[in-house]
Amino acid sequence: MQAVDHVHDPATAAAFGLHTGQVCVMIHCGSRGLGHQVCTDHVRAMDRALHRYRISVPDRQLACTPVDSPAGRDYLGAMAAAANYGRANRQLLSEAARRAFADAAEAGLSLVYDISHNMAKIETHEIDGEPRRLCVHRKGATRALPPGDPELPPGLAAAGQPVLVPGTMGTVSYVMVGLPGNGAFHSACHGAGRVWSRHHALKTVRGERLRDDLEAHGIAVRPSSWRGLAEEAPEAYKDVDAVAVATEGAGLARPVARLVPLGVVKG
């Protein structure tokens, strides 16, 4: 649960339904490990098939096959299943949040945007002056369509696509919007990004201490486990303010609103 503490672009914020002082809920959750398992299984299968297509990669984690190959089609199908699970999961969490706000505050919640990350999409982009159908895989990123893009729904056509950039439990998050001229196939970051592995965070941070530190700053925390809380310590992530500045500087997306944390539920 967050509050909008600063609006960078009032017109775009209004199009998204955001204003200063507003309480928001940002849900950063997906397929609960299914997507990770799909990646692990299919990277292994594609690694075994590399020689068949005479593909050489610098790292086995980059293993790939043609999209229309049996391994490529299998991956896209499994990935779509994981993405559908993630969307359904967020729908259920959103409904639970709506019921909680209705019961506790007699307030309603309206959706700003829902988008998946770490996904491959078949899209058309201009390459060397010619439109080409591409498989764009956004790892650690989401789509960021600019104002006026024909693929935007009517309500967002003038404003552009919202880009959700979660920070951490103890730092701000951003709502940004796609910029024209984006040279990364209309992509932008989906969060602050880790600087510590989860293993390193567990060795460095105690969940109980982190809970006390956050609550000392007025941020209520409800974890399902101390381990899960420690893995997501604010110190384990990059400075999200610097990430937002870099994202705008790279011409990918620009800030619309900044949100500060009020309460956190870690499942």
mmCIF file of C-alpha atoms in Angstrom:
data_model
loop_
_atom_site.group_PDB
_atom_site.id
_atom_site.type_symbol
_atom_site.label_atom_id
_atom_site.label_comp_id
_atom_site.label_asym_id
_atom_site.label_seq_id
_atom_site.Cartn_x
_atom_site.Cartn_y
_atom_site.Cartn_z
ATOM 1 C CA MET A 1 0.000 0.000 0.000
ATOM 2 C CA GLN A 2 1.429 3.353 -1.078
ATOM 3 C CA ALA A 3 0.599 7.051 -1.285
ATOM 4 C CA VAL A 4 1.266 9.356 -4.225
ATOM 5 C CA ASP A 5 3.671 11.926 -2.776
ATOM 6 C CA HIS A 6 4.667 13.733 -5.980
ATOM 7 C CA VAL A 7 3.186 14.121 -9.441
ATOM 8 C CA HIS A 8 5.703 14.863 -12.201
ATOM 9 C CA ASP A 9 3.179 15.165 -15.039
ATOM 10 C CA PRO A 10 -0.306 16.256 -13.882
ATOM 11 C CA ALA A 11 -2.011 15.733 -17.265
ATOM 12 C CA THR A 12 -0.744 12.172 -17.713
ATOM 13 C CA ALA A 13 -1.343 11.380 -14.033
ATOM 14 C CA ALA A 14 -4.948 12.519 -14.436
ATOM 15 C CA ALA A 15 -5.343 10.264 -17.477
ATOM 16 C CA PHE A 16 -4.097 7.360 -15.319
ATOM 17 C CA GLY A 17 -6.433 8.349 -12.461
ATOM 18 C CA LEU A 18 -3.620 9.424 -10.082
ATOM 19 C CA HIS A 19 -3.288 12.529 -7.900
ATOM 20 C CA THR A 20 -1.147 13.711 -4.984
ATOM 21 C CA GLY A 21 -2.113 12.246 -1.610
ATOM 22 C CA GLN A 22 -3.985 9.329 -3.144
ATOM 23 C CA VAL A 23 -3.648 5.893 -1.535
ATOM 24 C CA CYS A 24 -2.761 3.125 -4.018
ATOM 25 C CA VAL A 25 -2.069 -0.597 -3.933
ATOM 26 C CA MET A 26 0.766 -1.964 -6.081
ATOM 27 C CA ILE A 27 0.718 -5.730 -6.529
ATOM 28 C CA HIS A 28 4.038 -7.208 -7.681
ATOM 29 C CA CYS A 29 3.307 -10.889 -8.060
ATOM 30 C CA GLY A 30 3.168 -13.440 -10.835
ATOM 31 C CA SER A 31 3.029 -17.150 -11.402
ATOM 32 C CA ARG A 32 4.423 -18.168 -7.984
ATOM 33 C CA GLY A 33 7.477 -19.982 -9.348
ATOM 34 C CA LEU A 34 5.826 -21.540 -12.402
ATOM 35 C CA GLY A 35 7.455 -19.024 -14.764
ATOM 36 C CA HIS A 36 10.854 -19.748 -13.238
ATOM 37 C CA GLN A 37 10.314 -23.474 -13.696
ATOM 38 C CA VAL A 38 9.228 -22.963 -17.316
ATOM 39 C CA CYS A 39 12.414 -20.988 -17.963
ATOM 40 C CA THR A 40 14.628 -23.580 -16.278
ATOM 41 C CA ASP A 41 13.072 -26.504 -18.161
ATOM 42 C CA HIS A 42 13.097 -24.865 -21.583
ATOM 43 C CA VAL A 43 16.565 -23.335 -21.314
ATOM 44 C CA ARG A 44 17.778 -26.892 -20.679
ATOM 45 C CA ALA A 45 15.858 -28.238 -23.692
ATOM 46 C CA MET A 46 17.058 -25.424 -25.956
ATOM 47 C CA ASP A 47 20.645 -25.884 -24.805
ATOM 48 C CA ARG A 48 20.483 -29.462 -26.053
ATOM 49 C CA ALA A 49 19.107 -28.255 -29.414
ATOM 50 C CA LEU A 50 21.617 -25.444 -30.107
ATOM 51 C CA HIS A 51 23.846 -27.574 -32.352
ATOM 52 C CA ARG A 52 20.871 -28.545 -34.516
ATOM 53 C CA TYR A 53 20.407 -24.916 -35.566
ATOM 54 C CA ARG A 54 24.130 -24.000 -35.519
ATOM 55 C CA ILE A 55 23.521 -21.390 -32.828
ATOM 56 C CA SER A 56 26.404 -20.272 -30.601
ATOM 57 C CA VAL A 57 25.781 -18.295 -27.385
ATOM 58 C CA PRO A 58 28.271 -16.796 -24.890
ATOM 59 C CA ASP A 59 26.298 -18.089 -21.897
ATOM 60 C CA ARG A 60 24.146 -21.222 -21.629
ATOM 61 C CA GLN A 61 21.418 -19.143 -19.960
ATOM 62 C CA LEU A 62 20.956 -17.485 -23.383
ATOM 63 C CA ALA A 63 20.112 -20.800 -25.052
ATOM 64 C CA CYS A 64 17.512 -20.344 -27.772
ATOM 65 C CA THR A 65 15.971 -21.933 -30.850
ATOM 66 C CA PRO A 66 13.920 -20.508 -33.761
ATOM 67 C CA VAL A 67 10.438 -19.421 -32.709
ATOM 68 C CA ASP A 68 8.782 -21.787 -35.188
ATOM 69 C CA SER A 69 10.869 -24.810 -34.140
ATOM 70 C CA PRO A 70 9.301 -27.517 -31.922
ATOM 71 C CA ALA A 71 11.327 -26.290 -28.915
ATOM 72 C CA GLY A 72 10.399 -22.662 -29.654
ATOM 73 C CA ARG A 73 6.684 -23.420 -29.932
ATOM 74 C CA ASP A 74 6.799 -25.528 -26.757
ATOM 75 C CA TYR A 75 8.420 -22.659 -24.847
ATOM 76 C CA LEU A 76 5.950 -20.017 -26.048
ATOM 77 C CA GLY A 77 3.040 -22.270 -25.089
ATOM 78 C CA ALA A 78 4.392 -22.980 -21.612
ATOM 79 C CA MET A 79 5.279 -19.319 -21.090
ATOM 80 C CA ALA A 80 1.750 -18.263 -22.055
ATOM 81 C CA ALA A 81 0.318 -20.721 -19.523
ATOM 82 C CA ALA A 82 2.535 -19.263 -16.782
ATOM 83 C CA ALA A 83 1.557 -15.723 -17.806
ATOM 84 C CA ASN A 84 -2.142 -16.612 -17.651
ATOM 85 C CA TYR A 85 -1.618 -18.068 -14.178
ATOM 86 C CA GLY A 86 0.144 -14.849 -13.138
ATOM 87 C CA ARG A 87 -2.697 -12.692 -14.454
ATOM 88 C CA ALA A 88 -5.311 -14.812 -12.693
ATOM 89 C CA ASN A 89 -3.279 -14.648 -9.484
ATOM 90 C CA ARG A 90 -3.150 -10.833 -9.627
ATOM 91 C CA GLN A 91 -6.889 -10.704 -10.312
ATOM 92 C CA LEU A 92 -7.549 -12.662 -7.125
ATOM 93 C CA LEU A 93 -5.139 -10.522 -5.105
ATOM 94 C CA SER A 94 -6.755 -7.371 -6.508
ATOM 95 C CA GLU A 95 -10.201 -8.588 -5.508
ATOM 96 C CA ALA A 96 -8.921 -9.363 -1.990
ATOM 97 C CA ALA A 97 -7.479 -5.829 -1.770
ATOM 98 C CA ARG A 98 -10.786 -4.326 -2.945
ATOM 99 C CA ARG A 99 -12.702 -6.252 -0.278
ATOM 100 C CA ALA A 100 -10.235 -5.165 2.420
ATOM 101 C CA PHE A 101 -10.578 -1.487 1.466
ATOM 102 C CA ALA A 102 -14.348 -1.770 1.244
ATOM 103 C CA ASP A 103 -14.581 -3.407 4.677
ATOM 104 C CA ALA A 104 -11.993 -1.269 6.496
ATOM 105 C CA ALA A 105 -12.434 2.131 4.863
ATOM 106 C CA GLU A 106 -15.640 1.881 2.782
ATOM 107 C CA ALA A 107 -13.433 2.888 -0.155
ATOM 108 C CA GLY A 108 -13.217 1.497 -3.650
ATOM 109 C CA LEU A 109 -10.223 0.702 -5.828
ATOM 110 C CA SER A 110 -10.017 1.261 -9.585
ATOM 111 C CA LEU A 111 -7.355 -0.290 -11.813
ATOM 112 C CA VAL A 112 -4.552 1.895 -13.173
ATOM 113 C CA TYR A 113 -2.823 -0.860 -15.144
ATOM 114 C CA ASP A 114 -1.889 -4.539 -15.067
ATOM 115 C CA ILE A 115 1.077 -5.795 -17.051
ATOM 116 C CA SER A 116 3.326 -8.849 -17.019
ATOM 117 C CA HIS A 117 7.112 -8.846 -17.195
ATOM 118 C CA ASN A 118 9.745 -11.439 -18.181
ATOM 119 C CA MET A 119 7.707 -12.395 -21.242
ATOM 120 C CA ALA A 120 8.189 -12.927 -24.964
ATOM 121 C CA LYS A 121 5.758 -11.289 -27.405
ATOM 122 C CA ILE A 122 5.429 -11.539 -31.171
ATOM 123 C CA GLU A 123 5.501 -7.919 -32.403
ATOM 124 C CA THR A 124 6.169 -5.897 -35.533
ATOM 125 C CA HIS A 125 9.079 -3.429 -35.417
ATOM 126 C CA GLU A 126 10.964 -1.445 -38.031
ATOM 127 C CA ILE A 127 14.387 -2.899 -38.809
ATOM 128 C CA ASP A 128 16.580 -1.146 -41.396
ATOM 129 C CA GLY A 129 13.548 0.749 -42.603
ATOM 130 C CA GLU A 130 11.379 -2.339 -43.065
ATOM 131 C CA PRO A 131 8.625 -3.713 -40.785
ATOM 132 C CA ARG A 132 9.541 -7.146 -39.437
ATOM 133 C CA ARG A 133 7.798 -9.638 -37.179
ATOM 134 C CA LEU A 134 10.006 -10.264 -34.153
ATOM 135 C CA CYS A 135 9.897 -12.255 -30.946
ATOM 136 C CA VAL A 136 10.764 -9.649 -28.302
ATOM 137 C CA HIS A 137 11.725 -11.188 -24.944
ATOM 138 C CA ARG A 138 11.665 -8.631 -22.135
ATOM 139 C CA LYS A 139 13.692 -10.018 -19.252
ATOM 140 C CA GLY A 140 13.495 -7.652 -16.293
ATOM 141 C CA ALA A 141 11.433 -5.302 -18.463
ATOM 142 C CA THR A 142 7.912 -4.479 -19.629
ATOM 143 C CA ARG A 143 6.411 -2.890 -22.703
ATOM 144 C CA ALA A 144 6.367 0.932 -22.745
ATOM 145 C CA LEU A 145 4.305 2.202 -25.681
ATOM 146 C CA PRO A 146 4.502 5.980 -26.353
ATOM 147 C CA PRO A 147 1.552 8.371 -26.770
ATOM 148 C CA GLY A 148 -0.252 7.856 -30.064
ATOM 149 C CA ASP A 149 0.839 4.264 -30.588
ATOM 150 C CA PRO A 150 -1.884 2.429 -32.534
ATOM 151 C CA GLU A 151 -1.774 -0.552 -30.148
ATOM 152 C CA LEU A 152 -2.875 1.559 -27.164
ATOM 153 C CA PRO A 153 -6.525 1.382 -26.069
ATOM 154 C CA PRO A 154 -8.555 4.577 -26.686
ATOM 155 C CA GLY A 155 -8.377 5.696 -23.052
ATOM 156 C CA LEU A 156 -4.572 5.725 -23.089
ATOM 157 C CA ALA A 157 -3.945 6.771 -26.699
ATOM 158 C CA ALA A 158 -3.156 10.404 -25.851
ATOM 159 C CA ALA A 159 -1.203 9.669 -22.638
ATOM 160 C CA GLY A 160 0.846 6.571 -23.481
ATOM 161 C CA GLN A 161 1.269 3.236 -21.715
ATOM 162 C CA PRO A 162 1.726 3.233 -17.925
ATOM 163 C CA VAL A 163 5.062 1.721 -16.847
ATOM 164 C CA LEU A 164 5.016 0.374 -13.276
ATOM 165 C CA VAL A 165 8.429 0.511 -11.572
ATOM 166 C CA PRO A 166 8.254 -1.030 -8.082
ATOM 167 C CA GLY A 167 10.928 0.065 -5.630
ATOM 168 C CA THR A 168 11.294 -1.812 -2.344
ATOM 169 C CA MET A 169 9.426 -2.163 0.927
ATOM 170 C CA GLY A 170 11.303 0.850 2.303
ATOM 171 C CA THR A 171 11.721 3.069 -0.765
ATOM 172 C CA VAL A 172 9.595 4.849 -3.331
ATOM 173 C CA SER A 173 8.072 3.343 -6.469
ATOM 174 C CA TYR A 174 7.267 5.067 -9.759
ATOM 175 C CA VAL A 175 4.543 5.133 -12.331
ATOM 176 C CA MET A 176 6.172 6.171 -15.608
ATOM 177 C CA VAL A 177 5.004 6.411 -19.219
ATOM 178 C CA GLY A 178 6.553 5.257 -22.486
ATOM 179 C CA LEU A 179 8.497 7.735 -24.635
ATOM 180 C CA PRO A 180 8.539 8.061 -28.433
ATOM 181 C CA GLY A 181 11.740 7.044 -30.176
ATOM 182 C CA ASN A 182 12.406 4.196 -27.746
ATOM 183 C CA GLY A 183 15.191 2.177 -29.380
ATOM 184 C CA ALA A 184 14.669 -0.859 -27.138
ATOM 185 C CA PHE A 185 11.588 -2.168 -28.978
ATOM 186 C CA HIS A 186 9.309 -0.026 -26.758
ATOM 187 C CA SER A 187 10.683 -1.557 -23.534
ATOM 188 C CA ALA A 188 11.477 -0.170 -20.075
ATOM 189 C CA CYS A 189 12.573 -1.582 -16.710
ATOM 190 C CA HIS A 190 9.994 -3.261 -14.490
ATOM 191 C CA GLY A 191 11.614 -2.464 -11.150
ATOM 192 C CA ALA A 192 14.656 -1.280 -9.240
ATOM 193 C CA GLY A 193 16.646 -4.469 -9.931
ATOM 194 C CA ARG A 194 18.705 -6.476 -7.448
ATOM 195 C CA VAL A 195 22.276 -5.782 -6.384
ATOM 196 C CA TRP A 196 22.343 -8.643 -3.848
ATOM 197 C CA SER A 197 21.305 -12.220 -4.513
ATOM 198 C CA ARG A 198 18.611 -13.621 -2.255
ATOM 199 C CA HIS A 199 21.268 -15.850 -0.673
ATOM 200 C CA HIS A 200 23.461 -12.841 0.138
ATOM 201 C CA ALA A 201 20.467 -10.943 1.558
ATOM 202 C CA LEU A 202 19.647 -13.870 3.860
ATOM 203 C CA LYS A 203 23.237 -13.917 5.153
ATOM 204 C CA THR A 204 23.281 -10.143 5.696
ATOM 205 C CA VAL A 205 19.813 -9.181 6.959
ATOM 206 C CA ARG A 206 17.612 -10.515 9.764
ATOM 207 C CA GLY A 207 13.915 -10.347 8.968
ATOM 208 C CA GLU A 208 12.943 -9.309 12.517
ATOM 209 C CA ARG A 209 15.390 -6.398 12.474
ATOM 210 C CA LEU A 210 14.185 -5.287 9.072
ATOM 211 C CA ARG A 211 10.561 -5.344 10.253
ATOM 212 C CA ASP A 212 11.481 -3.146 13.219
ATOM 213 C CA ASP A 213 13.421 -0.698 11.002
ATOM 214 C CA LEU A 214 10.539 -0.353 8.556
ATOM 215 C CA GLU A 215 7.943 0.126 11.259
ATOM 216 C CA ALA A 216 10.174 2.768 12.885
ATOM 217 C CA HIS A 217 9.748 4.701 9.629
ATOM 218 C CA GLY A 218 5.960 4.315 9.730
ATOM 219 C CA ILE A 219 5.754 1.380 7.291
ATOM 220 C CA ALA A 220 3.582 -1.487 8.546
ATOM 221 C CA VAL A 221 4.889 -4.940 7.568
ATOM 222 C CA ARG A 222 3.088 -8.287 7.503
ATOM 223 C CA PRO A 223 5.425 -11.077 6.281
ATOM 224 C CA SER A 224 4.551 -14.741 5.874
ATOM 225 C CA SER A 225 8.108 -15.580 7.017
ATOM 226 C CA TRP A 226 11.192 -13.749 8.298
ATOM 227 C CA ARG A 227 13.211 -15.417 5.567
ATOM 228 C CA GLY A 228 10.964 -14.048 2.824
ATOM 229 C CA LEU A 229 11.175 -10.585 4.367
ATOM 230 C CA ALA A 230 14.982 -10.646 4.535
ATOM 231 C CA GLU A 231 15.272 -11.712 0.889
ATOM 232 C CA GLU A 232 13.491 -8.505 -0.150
ATOM 233 C CA ALA A 233 15.451 -6.076 2.050
ATOM 234 C CA PRO A 234 15.698 -2.544 0.572
ATOM 235 C CA GLU A 235 19.510 -2.822 0.633
ATOM 236 C CA ALA A 236 19.291 -5.738 -1.815
ATOM 237 C CA TYR A 237 18.019 -3.436 -4.589
ATOM 238 C CA LYS A 238 19.337 -0.557 -6.651
ATOM 239 C CA ASP A 239 18.421 3.054 -5.904
ATOM 240 C CA VAL A 240 15.052 3.324 -7.659
ATOM 241 C CA ASP A 241 15.351 7.112 -7.980
ATOM 242 C CA ALA A 242 18.581 6.633 -9.938
ATOM 243 C CA VAL A 243 16.893 3.922 -12.018
ATOM 244 C CA ALA A 244 14.045 6.309 -12.917
ATOM 245 C CA VAL A 245 16.529 9.030 -13.906
ATOM 246 C CA ALA A 246 18.515 6.556 -16.040
ATOM 247 C CA THR A 247 15.341 5.240 -17.667
ATOM 248 C CA GLU A 248 14.330 8.744 -18.709
ATOM 249 C CA GLY A 249 17.869 9.603 -19.785
ATOM 250 C CA ALA A 250 17.937 6.547 -22.031
ATOM 251 C CA GLY A 251 14.729 7.689 -23.726
ATOM 252 C CA LEU A 252 12.685 4.692 -22.586
ATOM 253 C CA ALA A 253 10.087 6.203 -20.224
ATOM 254 C CA ARG A 254 9.596 9.296 -18.065
ATOM 255 C CA PRO A 255 8.188 9.686 -14.528
ATOM 256 C CA VAL A 256 4.517 10.474 -14.048
ATOM 257 C CA ALA A 257 4.075 9.951 -10.295
ATOM 258 C CA ARG A 258 6.157 8.862 -7.304
ATOM 259 C CA LEU A 259 4.674 6.731 -4.528
ATOM 260 C CA VAL A 260 5.890 6.182 -0.953
ATOM 261 C CA PRO A 261 5.203 2.963 1.016
ATOM 262 C CA LEU A 262 2.651 2.837 3.839
ATOM 263 C CA GLY A 263 2.209 -0.884 4.395
ATOM 264 C CA VAL A 264 3.636 -4.112 2.993
ATOM 265 C CA VAL A 265 2.299 -7.668 2.816
ATOM 266 C CA LYS A 266 4.912 -10.256 1.819
ATOM 267 C CA GLY A 267 3.384 -13.581 0.838
#
